[in-house]
Amino acid sequence: MKNSKNPDNPVSYSRRSFLRASQATVAALSAAPMLGGAKDILAATVPSGSTKAHPDYYDKLGVTKLINAAGTYTDLTSAVMPPLVREAVAQAALHPVHLAELQQKAGEYIAQKLQTEGCCISCGAASAITLATAASVMAANNCQSGDIPSKIGTPEFPKNEVVVQKIHHYEYDVAMHLCGIKFVDVVTMDDYKQALGPNTVMTQYFNACDDVGISREDWIAAAHEKGVPCHLDAAADMPPISNLWKYTGMGFDLVSFSGGKDIRGPQNAGLLLGKKKYTDLAQRNSCPVDSSVGRGMKVAKEQIVGMVAAVDWLLSQTDEGMEKESRDRMAVIVKMVKDIPTVKTSIMMPEVANHVPHLMINFDPDAIGASARELRVRLRTATPCIELNPHTGSKRPSQGVPAQPNALVVTTFLLNPGEEEVIGRQIRKVLKNPKSVGVYPPPPRLAAI
Ligand SMILES: *Cc1c(COP(=O)(O)O)cnc(C)c1O
């Protein structure tokens, strides 16, 4: 942060020491022995306390670092990994291993921790959806990974139908299309039972869809009567932590989670959990199988280990503890803005996806002199750059958050220590005098965000 050099700013000092601590890990990596006896190399660890200065490549590249008060949005690079996970990633970078052995043992470890039979570590939830589809296509057709997608839907391998509720179509449909499938849409339970036929390979269910339609239980029961596996996309649907085993326990054969959202693993990692028969087939459709649809969705050893460490980290947390941390940080922000005329604050939690506290800072735009949308842009274009939740100023409810035309929406679960005070101070400033913070309209580079 540019303003972390401001000596009048005590908060930025705590940020600086925090950042220094994380830089030490990276610096230590560069100090690890690169040459020398094999024994030295194999013994290489990540020593702590190194003081060697290391370039900050964001600064070197002129890339703006931001404070994430939005949430686990992919275009904001989602969550930062907790220190335990960062250290595991750095440690894994020190040694080559056999990829298949790492995939197998890491998958078994996570499956056992998350109370299911099997786990394939994917390159994010979107790739977990592709691998789930590929596994189902392979199981139904008894084909090889190299047959997907080119031979699927041909007389040789005719089984290619994925059954889905019409209301559950979404942008990630393309992750399934990659496998050469076609969708069969249903509305009623009767439609659904009829649609489950000899060419069905899988059913697809979008967990966080605003309208559930056919219940999860009825959905699973009808598919299982015909021996069809059910996939659930629950990418952003943790917390509560128990969701990581709730849906597989309910009977979904395959459940996709994003690793880089609230689980706080690497952004390019995800989990496909469920029946071992299918997670094993999913693995056979991924790197290093060169002829597989997942070959381009490589998960490197650092991300695999990071995902394991993230699961360990998460299971050392409690839902109550994480929620309290969010609410304590919100209390700091509320205290700094609540005396501003017309401002009213409240906290809501979406039911399914992103089930974390959202702070709503409501105000009268006429009294303040700017709309919520304008204030969001002003906070983004100021230094430090603060990204508010995209529901800020929204005119329509979405993802379980009501319309908030006159509110700033703030989440605090992804903050680095001390950032809540920076946010409180900047929001106070922009509410008291909008033109004193950032620019509006935004410059072209930021206009499209
Ligand atoms: C975020 C998200 C995904 C994609 O997750 P990645 O880990 O970024 O690949 C898929 N489905 C839903 C519902 C999501 O919210």
GROMACS .gro file of C-alpha atoms and ligand atoms in nm:
model
  464
    1MET     CA    1   0.000   0.000   0.000
    2LYS     CA    2   0.138   0.335  -0.091
    3ASN     CA    3   0.005   0.499   0.225
    4SER     CA    4   0.172   0.242   0.447
    5LYS     CA    5   0.472   0.476   0.438
    6ASN     CA    6   0.266   0.742   0.616
    7PRO     CA    7   0.419   0.774   0.965
    8ASP     CA    8   0.099   0.938   1.095
    9ASN     CA    9  -0.087   0.622   1.022
   10PRO     CA   10  -0.053   0.372   1.307
   11VAL     CA   11  -0.271   0.112   1.138
   12SER     CA   12  -0.048   0.087   0.837
   13TYR     CA   13   0.240   0.010   1.072
   14SER     CA   14   0.070  -0.306   1.190
   15ARG     CA   15  -0.001  -0.390   0.828
   16ARG     CA   16   0.361  -0.344   0.749
   17SER     CA   17   0.483  -0.580   1.015
   18PHE     CA   18   0.225  -0.833   0.902
   19LEU     CA   19   0.341  -0.802   0.543
   20ARG     CA   20   0.703  -0.826   0.655
   21ALA     CA   21   0.627  -1.156   0.827
   22SER     CA   22   0.478  -1.297   0.509
   23GLN     CA   23   0.766  -1.164   0.301
   24ALA     CA   24   1.009  -1.347   0.527
   25THR     CA   25   0.872  -1.679   0.403
   26VAL     CA   26   0.922  -1.580   0.043
   27ALA     CA   27   1.267  -1.437   0.113
   28ALA     CA   28   1.368  -1.755   0.289
   29LEU     CA   29   1.274  -1.952  -0.017
   30SER     CA   30   1.524  -1.770  -0.231
   31ALA     CA   31   1.786  -1.831   0.036
   32ALA     CA   32   1.727  -2.208   0.038
   33PRO     CA   33   2.022  -2.409  -0.098
   34MET     CA   34   1.993  -2.460  -0.472
   35LEU     CA   35   2.316  -2.655  -0.514
   36GLY     CA   36   2.516  -2.871  -0.281
   37GLY     CA   37   2.494  -3.230  -0.164
   38ALA     CA   38   2.177  -3.425  -0.224
   39LYS     CA   39   2.137  -3.447   0.149
   40ASP     CA   40   2.131  -3.068   0.177
   41ILE     CA   41   1.876  -3.038  -0.100
   42LEU     CA   42   1.646  -3.300   0.044
   43ALA     CA   43   1.679  -3.141   0.387
   44ALA     CA   44   1.590  -2.799   0.250
   45THR     CA   45   1.314  -2.642   0.449
   46VAL     CA   46   1.178  -2.293   0.469
   47PRO     CA   47   1.384  -2.131   0.744
   48SER     CA   48   1.209  -1.852   0.928
   49GLY     CA   49   1.346  -1.518   1.032
   50SER     CA   50   1.546  -1.444   0.716
   51THR     CA   51   1.594  -1.071   0.675
   52LYS     CA   52   1.701  -1.083   0.310
   53ALA     CA   53   1.507  -0.821   0.119
   54HIS     CA   54   1.296  -0.962  -0.161
   55PRO     CA   55   1.138  -0.768  -0.445
   56ASP     CA   56   0.764  -0.718  -0.425
   57TYR     CA   57   0.666  -0.813  -0.777
   58TYR     CA   58   0.333  -0.634  -0.758
   59ASP     CA   59   0.522  -0.312  -0.689
   60LYS     CA   60   0.782  -0.395  -0.952
   61LEU     CA   61   0.508  -0.446  -1.211
   62GLY     CA   62   0.308  -0.147  -1.096
   63VAL     CA   63   0.009  -0.368  -1.008
   64THR     CA   64  -0.233  -0.219  -0.755
   65LYS     CA   65  -0.278  -0.420  -0.437
   66LEU     CA   66  -0.630  -0.403  -0.304
   67ILE     CA   67  -0.818  -0.445   0.020
   68ASN     CA   68  -1.083  -0.710  -0.035
   69ALA     CA   69  -1.405  -0.606   0.140
   70ALA     CA   70  -1.602  -0.771  -0.141
   71GLY     CA   71  -1.573  -1.147  -0.097
   72THR     CA   72  -1.430  -1.446  -0.280
   73TYR     CA   73  -1.464  -1.300  -0.628
   74THR     CA   74  -1.249  -1.466  -0.890
   75ASP     CA   75  -1.158  -1.139  -1.064
   76LEU     CA   76  -1.030  -1.000  -0.733
   77THR     CA   77  -0.806  -1.309  -0.703
   78SER     CA   78  -1.045  -1.440  -0.435
   79ALA     CA   79  -0.909  -1.505  -0.084
   80VAL     CA   80  -0.555  -1.477   0.047
   81MET     CA   81  -0.426  -1.800   0.193
   82PRO     CA   82  -0.371  -1.815   0.570
   83PRO     CA   83  -0.003  -1.831   0.682
   84LEU     CA   84  -0.014  -2.210   0.737
   85VAL     CA   85  -0.124  -2.261   0.377
   86ARG     CA   86   0.130  -2.016   0.232
   87GLU     CA   87   0.407  -2.194   0.418
   88ALA     CA   88   0.290  -2.534   0.294
   89VAL     CA   89   0.292  -2.402  -0.065
   90ALA     CA   90   0.643  -2.263  -0.023
   91GLN     CA   91   0.763  -2.587   0.134
   92ALA     CA   92   0.615  -2.799  -0.146
   93ALA     CA   93   0.801  -2.587  -0.403
   94LEU     CA   94   1.134  -2.708  -0.270
   95HIS     CA   95   1.117  -3.070  -0.390
   96PRO     CA   96   0.992  -3.262  -0.693
   97VAL     CA   97   0.772  -3.565  -0.623
   98HIS     CA   98   0.583  -3.827  -0.828
   99LEU     CA   99   0.267  -3.645  -0.926
  100ALA     CA  100   0.042  -3.955  -0.924
  101GLU     CA  101   0.156  -4.050  -0.574
  102LEU     CA  102   0.089  -3.698  -0.447
  103GLN     CA  103  -0.255  -3.688  -0.612
  104GLN     CA  104  -0.351  -4.023  -0.464
  105LYS     CA  105  -0.226  -3.964  -0.111
  106ALA     CA  106  -0.352  -3.606  -0.091
  107GLY     CA  107  -0.693  -3.718  -0.222
  108GLU     CA  108  -0.714  -4.001   0.031
  109TYR     CA  109  -0.613  -3.767   0.313
  110ILE     CA  110  -0.876  -3.507   0.226
  111ALA     CA  111  -1.148  -3.767   0.166
  112GLN     CA  112  -1.089  -3.913   0.510
  113LYS     CA  113  -1.087  -3.568   0.677
  114LEU     CA  114  -1.407  -3.468   0.496
  115GLN     CA  115  -1.588  -3.791   0.572
  116THR     CA  116  -1.629  -3.922   0.220
  117GLU     CA  117  -1.491  -4.207   0.009
  118GLY     CA  118  -1.298  -4.024  -0.255
  119CYS     CA  119  -1.146  -3.689  -0.349
  120CYS     CA  120  -0.990  -3.557  -0.666
  121ILE     CA  121  -0.809  -3.227  -0.624
  122SER     CA  122  -0.906  -3.019  -0.923
  123CYS     CA  123  -0.799  -2.687  -1.067
  124GLY     CA  124  -1.092  -2.500  -0.905
  125ALA     CA  125  -1.463  -2.580  -0.889
  126ALA     CA  126  -1.517  -2.514  -1.261
  127SER     CA  127  -1.268  -2.787  -1.345
  128ALA     CA  128  -1.419  -3.014  -1.077
  129ILE     CA  129  -1.748  -2.984  -1.269
  130THR     CA  130  -1.572  -3.084  -1.592
  131LEU     CA  131  -1.398  -3.378  -1.424
  132ALA     CA  132  -1.724  -3.492  -1.262
  133THR     CA  133  -1.887  -3.491  -1.605
  134ALA     CA  134  -1.594  -3.673  -1.767
  135ALA     CA  135  -1.602  -3.937  -1.492
  136SER     CA  136  -1.976  -3.990  -1.541
  137VAL     CA  137  -1.941  -4.008  -1.920
  138MET     CA  138  -1.662  -4.264  -1.884
  139ALA     CA  139  -1.857  -4.475  -1.634
  140ALA     CA  140  -2.172  -4.478  -1.848
  141ASN     CA  141  -2.002  -4.551  -2.182
  142ASN     CA  142  -1.714  -4.760  -2.054
  143CYS     CA  143  -1.490  -4.549  -2.275
  144GLN     CA  144  -1.138  -4.409  -2.233
  145SER     CA  145  -1.049  -4.054  -2.134
  146GLY     CA  146  -0.915  -3.994  -2.486
  147ASP     CA  147  -1.264  -4.059  -2.629
  148ILE     CA  148  -1.397  -3.746  -2.454
  149PRO     CA  149  -1.531  -3.534  -2.615
  150SER     CA  150  -1.475  -3.638  -2.979
  151LYS     CA  151  -1.646  -3.980  -2.969
  152ILE     CA  152  -1.921  -3.900  -2.720
  153GLY     CA  153  -2.269  -3.893  -2.872
  154THR     CA  154  -2.159  -4.110  -3.166
  155PRO     CA  155  -2.298  -4.461  -3.225
  156GLU     CA  156  -1.986  -4.600  -3.057
  157PHE     CA  157  -2.048  -4.410  -2.730
  158PRO     CA  158  -2.408  -4.282  -2.744
  159LYS     CA  159  -2.461  -4.200  -2.376
  160ASN     CA  160  -2.423  -3.827  -2.343
  161GLU     CA  161  -2.724  -3.679  -2.159
  162VAL     CA  162  -2.699  -3.466  -1.845
  163VAL     CA  163  -3.035  -3.403  -1.681
  164VAL     CA  164  -3.083  -3.063  -1.519
  165GLN     CA  165  -3.369  -2.848  -1.397
  166LYS     CA  166  -3.438  -2.568  -1.641
  167ILE     CA  167  -3.389  -2.313  -1.360
  168HIS     CA  168  -3.046  -2.458  -1.275
  169HIS     CA  169  -2.877  -2.360  -1.602
  170TYR     CA  170  -2.593  -2.115  -1.546
  171GLU     CA  171  -2.261  -1.992  -1.676
  172TYR     CA  172  -2.078  -2.310  -1.572
  173ASP     CA  173  -2.282  -2.522  -1.816
  174VAL     CA  174  -1.983  -2.483  -2.046
  175ALA     CA  175  -1.769  -2.681  -1.798
  176MET     CA  176  -1.994  -2.982  -1.875
  177HIS     CA  177  -2.028  -2.914  -2.250
  178LEU     CA  178  -1.651  -2.964  -2.275
  179CYS     CA  179  -1.716  -3.336  -2.235
  180GLY     CA  180  -1.943  -3.363  -2.540
  181ILE     CA  181  -2.266  -3.387  -2.342
  182LYS     CA  182  -2.606  -3.246  -2.417
  183PHE     CA  183  -2.854  -3.124  -2.159
  184VAL     CA  184  -3.202  -3.260  -2.106
  185ASP     CA  185  -3.408  -2.995  -1.926
  186VAL     CA  186  -3.683  -3.076  -1.679
  187VAL     CA  187  -3.934  -2.873  -1.480
  188THR     CA  188  -4.160  -3.112  -1.289
  189MET     CA  189  -4.086  -3.434  -1.104
  190ASP     CA  190  -4.273  -3.625  -1.377
  191ASP     CA  191  -4.053  -3.469  -1.646
  192TYR     CA  192  -3.753  -3.565  -1.443
  193LYS     CA  193  -3.847  -3.931  -1.405
  194GLN     CA  194  -3.911  -3.956  -1.777
  195ALA     CA  195  -3.587  -3.781  -1.867
  196LEU     CA  196  -3.378  -4.034  -1.676
  197GLY     CA  197  -3.324  -4.278  -1.961
  198PRO     CA  198  -3.072  -4.516  -2.119
  199ASN     CA  199  -2.852  -4.228  -2.243
  200THR     CA  200  -2.838  -4.039  -1.913
  201VAL     CA  201  -2.485  -4.014  -1.777
  202MET     CA  202  -2.535  -3.776  -1.484
  203THR     CA  203  -2.770  -3.529  -1.318
  204GLN     CA  204  -2.660  -3.175  -1.237
  205TYR     CA  205  -2.783  -2.963  -0.943
  206PHE     CA  206  -2.690  -2.600  -0.869
  207ASN     CA  207  -2.688  -2.579  -0.492
  208ALA     CA  208  -2.705  -2.202  -0.447
  209CYS     CA  209  -2.971  -2.142  -0.712
  210ASP     CA  210  -3.217  -1.881  -0.583
  211ASP     CA  211  -3.499  -2.123  -0.665
  212VAL     CA  212  -3.434  -2.481  -0.557
  213GLY     CA  213  -3.722  -2.641  -0.752
  214ILE     CA  214  -3.720  -3.019  -0.697
  215SER     CA  215  -3.573  -3.086  -0.349
  216ARG     CA  216  -3.225  -3.233  -0.322
  217GLU     CA  217  -3.356  -3.548  -0.153
  218ASP     CA  218  -3.623  -3.620  -0.418
  219TRP     CA  219  -3.373  -3.541  -0.691
  220ILE     CA  220  -3.118  -3.793  -0.562
  221ALA     CA  221  -3.375  -4.065  -0.489
  222ALA     CA  222  -3.520  -4.066  -0.842
  223ALA     CA  223  -3.175  -4.073  -1.007
  224HIS     CA  224  -3.047  -4.351  -0.786
  225GLU     CA  225  -3.351  -4.562  -0.868
  226LYS     CA  226  -3.215  -4.565  -1.225
  227GLY     CA  227  -2.851  -4.598  -1.117
  228VAL     CA  228  -2.760  -4.247  -1.238
  229PRO     CA  229  -2.493  -4.049  -1.047
  230CYS     CA  230  -2.579  -3.699  -0.917
  231HIS     CA  231  -2.340  -3.406  -0.924
  232LEU     CA  232  -2.385  -3.101  -0.702
  233ASP     CA  233  -2.212  -2.767  -0.759
  234ALA     CA  234  -2.159  -2.627  -0.409
  235ALA     CA  235  -1.856  -2.416  -0.510
  236ALA     CA  236  -1.908  -2.123  -0.273
  237ASP     CA  237  -2.128  -2.297  -0.018
  238MET     CA  238  -1.900  -2.323   0.282
  239PRO     CA  239  -1.943  -2.207   0.566
  240PRO     CA  240  -2.079  -2.384   0.756
  241ILE     CA  241  -1.778  -2.616   0.759
  242SER     CA  242  -2.011  -2.917   0.789
  243ASN     CA  243  -2.135  -2.854   0.434
  244LEU     CA  244  -1.812  -3.019   0.323
  245TRP     CA  245  -1.965  -3.354   0.428
  246LYS     CA  246  -2.335  -3.269   0.445
  247TYR     CA  247  -2.407  -3.304   0.073
  248THR     CA  248  -2.202  -3.618   0.011
  249GLY     CA  249  -2.369  -3.758   0.325
  250MET     CA  250  -2.709  -3.673   0.176
  251GLY     CA  251  -2.627  -3.900  -0.119
  252PHE     CA  252  -2.480  -3.679  -0.392
  253ASP     CA  253  -2.227  -3.899  -0.572
  254LEU     CA  254  -2.004  -3.604  -0.661
  255VAL     CA  255  -1.983  -3.257  -0.503
  256SER     CA  256  -1.767  -2.972  -0.633
  257PHE     CA  257  -1.617  -2.707  -0.406
  258SER     CA  258  -1.391  -2.419  -0.492
  259GLY     CA  259  -1.060  -2.442  -0.304
  260GLY     CA  260  -0.981  -2.074  -0.333
  261LYS     CA  261  -1.302  -1.935  -0.191
  262ASP     CA  262  -1.387  -1.964   0.179
  263ILE     CA  263  -1.178  -2.279   0.218
  264ARG     CA  264  -0.886  -2.037   0.167
  265GLY     CA  265  -0.666  -2.266  -0.039
  266PRO     CA  266  -0.485  -2.170  -0.362
  267GLN     CA  267  -0.717  -1.993  -0.606
  268ASN     CA  268  -0.648  -2.251  -0.876
  269ALA     CA  269  -0.746  -2.550  -0.665
  270GLY     CA  270  -1.076  -2.717  -0.593
  271LEU     CA  271  -1.227  -3.034  -0.454
  272LEU     CA  272  -1.434  -3.300  -0.622
  273LEU     CA  273  -1.564  -3.510  -0.333
  274GLY     CA  274  -1.776  -3.823  -0.329
  275LYS     CA  275  -1.787  -4.186  -0.439
  276LYS     CA  276  -1.438  -4.322  -0.496
  277LYS     CA  277  -1.543  -4.496  -0.818
  278TYR     CA  278  -1.614  -4.155  -0.972
  279THR     CA  279  -1.337  -3.950  -0.812
  280ASP     CA  280  -1.086  -4.210  -0.938
  281LEU     CA  281  -1.230  -4.177  -1.289
  282ALA     CA  282  -1.213  -3.798  -1.252
  283GLN     CA  283  -0.843  -3.827  -1.172
  284ARG     CA  284  -0.793  -4.029  -1.492
  285ASN     CA  285  -0.934  -3.736  -1.687
  286SER     CA  286  -0.681  -3.491  -1.551
  287CYS     CA  287  -0.313  -3.404  -1.577
  288PRO     CA  288  -0.076  -3.582  -1.646
  289VAL     CA  289  -0.303  -3.790  -1.876
  290ASP     CA  290  -0.210  -3.611  -2.197
  291SER     CA  291  -0.516  -3.725  -2.393
  292SER     CA  292  -0.768  -3.611  -2.129
  293VAL     CA  293  -1.011  -3.322  -2.129
  294GLY     CA  294  -0.856  -3.209  -1.798
  295ARG     CA  295  -0.496  -3.205  -1.923
  296GLY     CA  296  -0.503  -2.828  -1.950
  297MET     CA  297  -0.634  -2.792  -1.595
  298LYS     CA  298  -0.307  -2.886  -1.428
  299VAL     CA  299  -0.286  -2.865  -1.051
  300ALA     CA  300   0.079  -2.827  -0.957
  301LYS     CA  301   0.232  -2.990  -0.651
  302GLU     CA  302   0.230  -2.658  -0.464
  303GLN     CA  303  -0.145  -2.622  -0.511
  304ILE     CA  304  -0.217  -2.984  -0.420
  305VAL     CA  305  -0.022  -2.947  -0.096
  306GLY     CA  306  -0.178  -2.604  -0.040
  307MET     CA  307  -0.523  -2.759  -0.071
  308VAL     CA  308  -0.438  -3.024   0.188
  309ALA     CA  309  -0.305  -2.755   0.422
  310ALA     CA  310  -0.617  -2.544   0.365
  311VAL     CA  311  -0.838  -2.835   0.469
  312ASP     CA  312  -0.622  -2.883   0.779
  313TRP     CA  313  -0.644  -2.511   0.853
  314LEU     CA  314  -1.020  -2.501   0.804
  315LEU     CA  315  -1.081  -2.800   1.029
  316SER     CA  316  -0.886  -2.620   1.304
  317GLN     CA  317  -1.140  -2.334   1.284
  318THR     CA  318  -1.501  -2.312   1.404
  319ASP     CA  319  -1.796  -2.150   1.229
  320GLU     CA  320  -1.860  -1.943   1.542
  321GLY     CA  321  -1.497  -1.828   1.562
  322MET     CA  322  -1.485  -1.723   1.196
  323GLU     CA  323  -1.819  -1.543   1.219
  324LYS     CA  324  -1.713  -1.364   1.536
  325GLU     CA  325  -1.393  -1.245   1.370
  326SER     CA  326  -1.601  -1.099   1.084
  327ARG     CA  327  -1.845  -0.933   1.323
  328ASP     CA  328  -1.568  -0.791   1.546
  329ARG     CA  329  -1.412  -0.630   1.240
  330MET     CA  330  -1.752  -0.493   1.136
  331ALA     CA  331  -1.796  -0.339   1.480
  332VAL     CA  332  -1.476  -0.139   1.422
  333ILE     CA  333  -1.614  -0.005   1.092
  334VAL     CA  334  -1.963   0.067   1.233
  335LYS     CA  335  -1.813   0.267   1.517
  336MET     CA  336  -1.630   0.488   1.269
  337VAL     CA  337  -1.934   0.571   1.051
  338LYS     CA  338  -2.245   0.553   1.268
  339ASP     CA  339  -2.256   0.923   1.367
  340ILE     CA  340  -2.271   1.040   1.003
  341PRO     CA  341  -2.617   1.191   0.926
  342THR     CA  342  -2.869   0.945   0.768
  343VAL     CA  343  -2.631   0.646   0.804
  344LYS     CA  344  -2.789   0.325   0.936
  345THR     CA  345  -2.602  -0.004   0.958
  346SER     CA  346  -2.722  -0.362   0.973
  347ILE     CA  347  -2.576  -0.708   0.918
  348MET     CA  348  -2.727  -0.989   0.706
  349MET     CA  349  -2.612  -1.340   0.611
  350PRO     CA  350  -2.707  -1.500   0.277
  351GLU     CA  351  -2.856  -1.847   0.333
  352VAL     CA  352  -2.652  -2.070   0.101
  353ALA     CA  353  -2.366  -1.925  -0.104
  354ASN     CA  354  -2.127  -1.690   0.077
  355HIS     CA  355  -2.296  -1.761   0.410
  356VAL     CA  356  -2.088  -1.496   0.590
  357PRO     CA  357  -2.188  -1.165   0.754
  358HIS     CA  358  -2.250  -0.879   0.510
  359LEU     CA  359  -2.245  -0.529   0.660
  360MET     CA  360  -2.499  -0.292   0.502
  361ILE     CA  361  -2.421   0.076   0.543
  362ASN     CA  362  -2.741   0.251   0.435
  363PHE     CA  363  -2.754   0.623   0.371
  364ASP     CA  364  -2.959   0.890   0.197
  365PRO     CA  365  -2.778   0.970  -0.130
  366ASP     CA  366  -2.932   1.320  -0.142
  367ALA     CA  367  -2.795   1.404   0.202
  368ILE     CA  368  -2.452   1.251   0.128
  369GLY     CA  369  -2.428   1.390  -0.227
  370ALA     CA  370  -2.350   1.069  -0.417
  371SER     CA  371  -2.500   0.727  -0.497
  372ALA     CA  372  -2.379   0.400  -0.349
  373ARG     CA  373  -2.244   0.300  -0.693
  374GLU     CA  374  -2.042   0.622  -0.713
  375LEU     CA  375  -1.896   0.572  -0.367
  376ARG     CA  376  -1.792   0.218  -0.460
  377VAL     CA  377  -1.600   0.349  -0.761
  378ARG     CA  378  -1.443   0.627  -0.551
  379LEU     CA  379  -1.317   0.376  -0.293
  380ARG     CA  380  -1.176   0.158  -0.571
  381THR     CA  381  -0.991   0.442  -0.742
  382ALA     CA  382  -0.842   0.585  -0.421
  383THR     CA  383  -0.524   0.481  -0.242
  384PRO     CA  384  -0.545   0.233  -0.086
  385CYS     CA  385  -0.781   0.063  -0.331
  386ILE     CA  386  -1.079  -0.082  -0.145
  387GLU     CA  387  -1.317  -0.320  -0.323
  388LEU     CA  388  -1.667  -0.330  -0.175
  389ASN     CA  389  -1.913  -0.615  -0.230
  390PRO     CA  390  -2.074  -0.593  -0.577
  391HIS     CA  391  -2.422  -0.587  -0.420
  392THR     CA  392  -2.340  -0.227  -0.326
  393GLY     CA  393  -2.612  -0.010  -0.482
  394SER     CA  394  -2.783  -0.313  -0.637
  395LYS     CA  395  -3.137  -0.265  -0.762
  396ARG     CA  396  -3.220  -0.635  -0.769
  397PRO     CA  397  -3.183  -0.910  -0.510
  398SER     CA  398  -2.931  -1.178  -0.606
  399GLN     CA  399  -2.737  -1.466  -0.447
  400GLY     CA  400  -2.945  -1.439  -0.131
  401VAL     CA  401  -2.869  -1.068  -0.079
  402PRO     CA  402  -3.167  -0.829  -0.098
  403ALA     CA  403  -3.158  -0.524  -0.329
  404GLN     CA  404  -2.944  -0.251  -0.172
  405PRO     CA  405  -2.986   0.061  -0.389
  406ASN     CA  406  -2.869   0.297  -0.114
  407ALA     CA  407  -2.619   0.085   0.076
  408LEU     CA  408  -2.250   0.011   0.076
  409VAL     CA  409  -2.206  -0.363   0.126
  410VAL     CA  410  -1.893  -0.473   0.312
  411THR     CA  411  -1.761  -0.818   0.398
  412THR     CA  412  -1.471  -0.857   0.638
  413PHE     CA  413  -1.385  -1.228   0.636
  414LEU     CA  414  -1.096  -1.195   0.391
  415LEU     CA  415  -0.919  -0.898   0.547
  416ASN     CA  416  -0.557  -0.892   0.651
  417PRO     CA  417  -0.511  -0.779   1.012
  418GLY     CA  418  -0.577  -0.407   1.060
  419GLU     CA  419  -0.751  -0.350   0.726
  420GLU     CA  420  -1.089  -0.297   0.894
  421GLU     CA  421  -0.960   0.032   1.035
  422VAL     CA  422  -0.839   0.146   0.695
  423ILE     CA  423  -1.183   0.060   0.552
  424GLY     CA  424  -1.366   0.241   0.833
  425ARG     CA  425  -1.156   0.552   0.787
  426GLN     CA  426  -1.198   0.561   0.408
  427ILE     CA  427  -1.573   0.496   0.421
  428ARG     CA  428  -1.610   0.772   0.679
  429LYS     CA  429  -1.417   1.007   0.454
  430VAL     CA  430  -1.614   0.924   0.139
  431LEU     CA  431  -1.950   0.955   0.318
  432LYS     CA  432  -1.856   1.293   0.468
  433ASN     CA  433  -1.714   1.431   0.146
  434PRO     CA  434  -1.746   1.204  -0.160
  435LYS     CA  435  -1.524   1.417  -0.384
  436SER     CA  436  -1.233   1.390  -0.140
  437VAL     CA  437  -1.186   1.018  -0.221
  438GLY     CA  438  -1.084   0.867  -0.555
  439VAL     CA  439  -1.234   0.972  -0.889
  440TYR     CA  440  -1.569   0.940  -1.060
  441PRO     CA  441  -1.637   0.834  -1.329
  442PRO     CA  442  -1.350   0.585  -1.317
  443PRO     CA  443  -1.057   0.594  -1.561
  444PRO     CA  444  -1.097   0.354  -1.860
  445ARG     CA  445  -0.879   0.080  -1.707
  446LEU     CA  446  -1.118   0.047  -1.413
  447ALA     CA  447  -1.444   0.136  -1.587
  448ALA     CA  448  -1.526  -0.217  -1.695
  449ILE     CA  449  -1.497  -0.372  -1.347
  450LIG     C1  450  -1.704  -1.973  -0.800
  450LIG     C2  451  -1.796  -2.074  -0.855
  450LIG     C3  452  -1.751  -2.170  -0.946
  450LIG     C4  453  -1.609  -2.170  -0.998
  450LIG     O1  454  -1.515  -2.190  -0.895
  450LIG     P1  455  -1.359  -2.184  -0.928
  450LIG     O2  456  -1.295  -2.247  -0.809
  450LIG     O3  457  -1.324  -2.041  -0.947
  450LIG     O4  458  -1.335  -2.262  -1.052
  450LIG     C5  459  -1.841  -2.263  -0.993
  450LIG     N1  460  -1.970  -2.262  -0.952
  450LIG     C6  461  -2.017  -2.172  -0.864
  450LIG     C7  462  -2.161  -2.177  -0.822
  450LIG     C8  463  -1.932  -2.074  -0.812
  450LIG     O5  464  -1.977  -1.986  -0.724
   0.00000   0.00000   0.00000
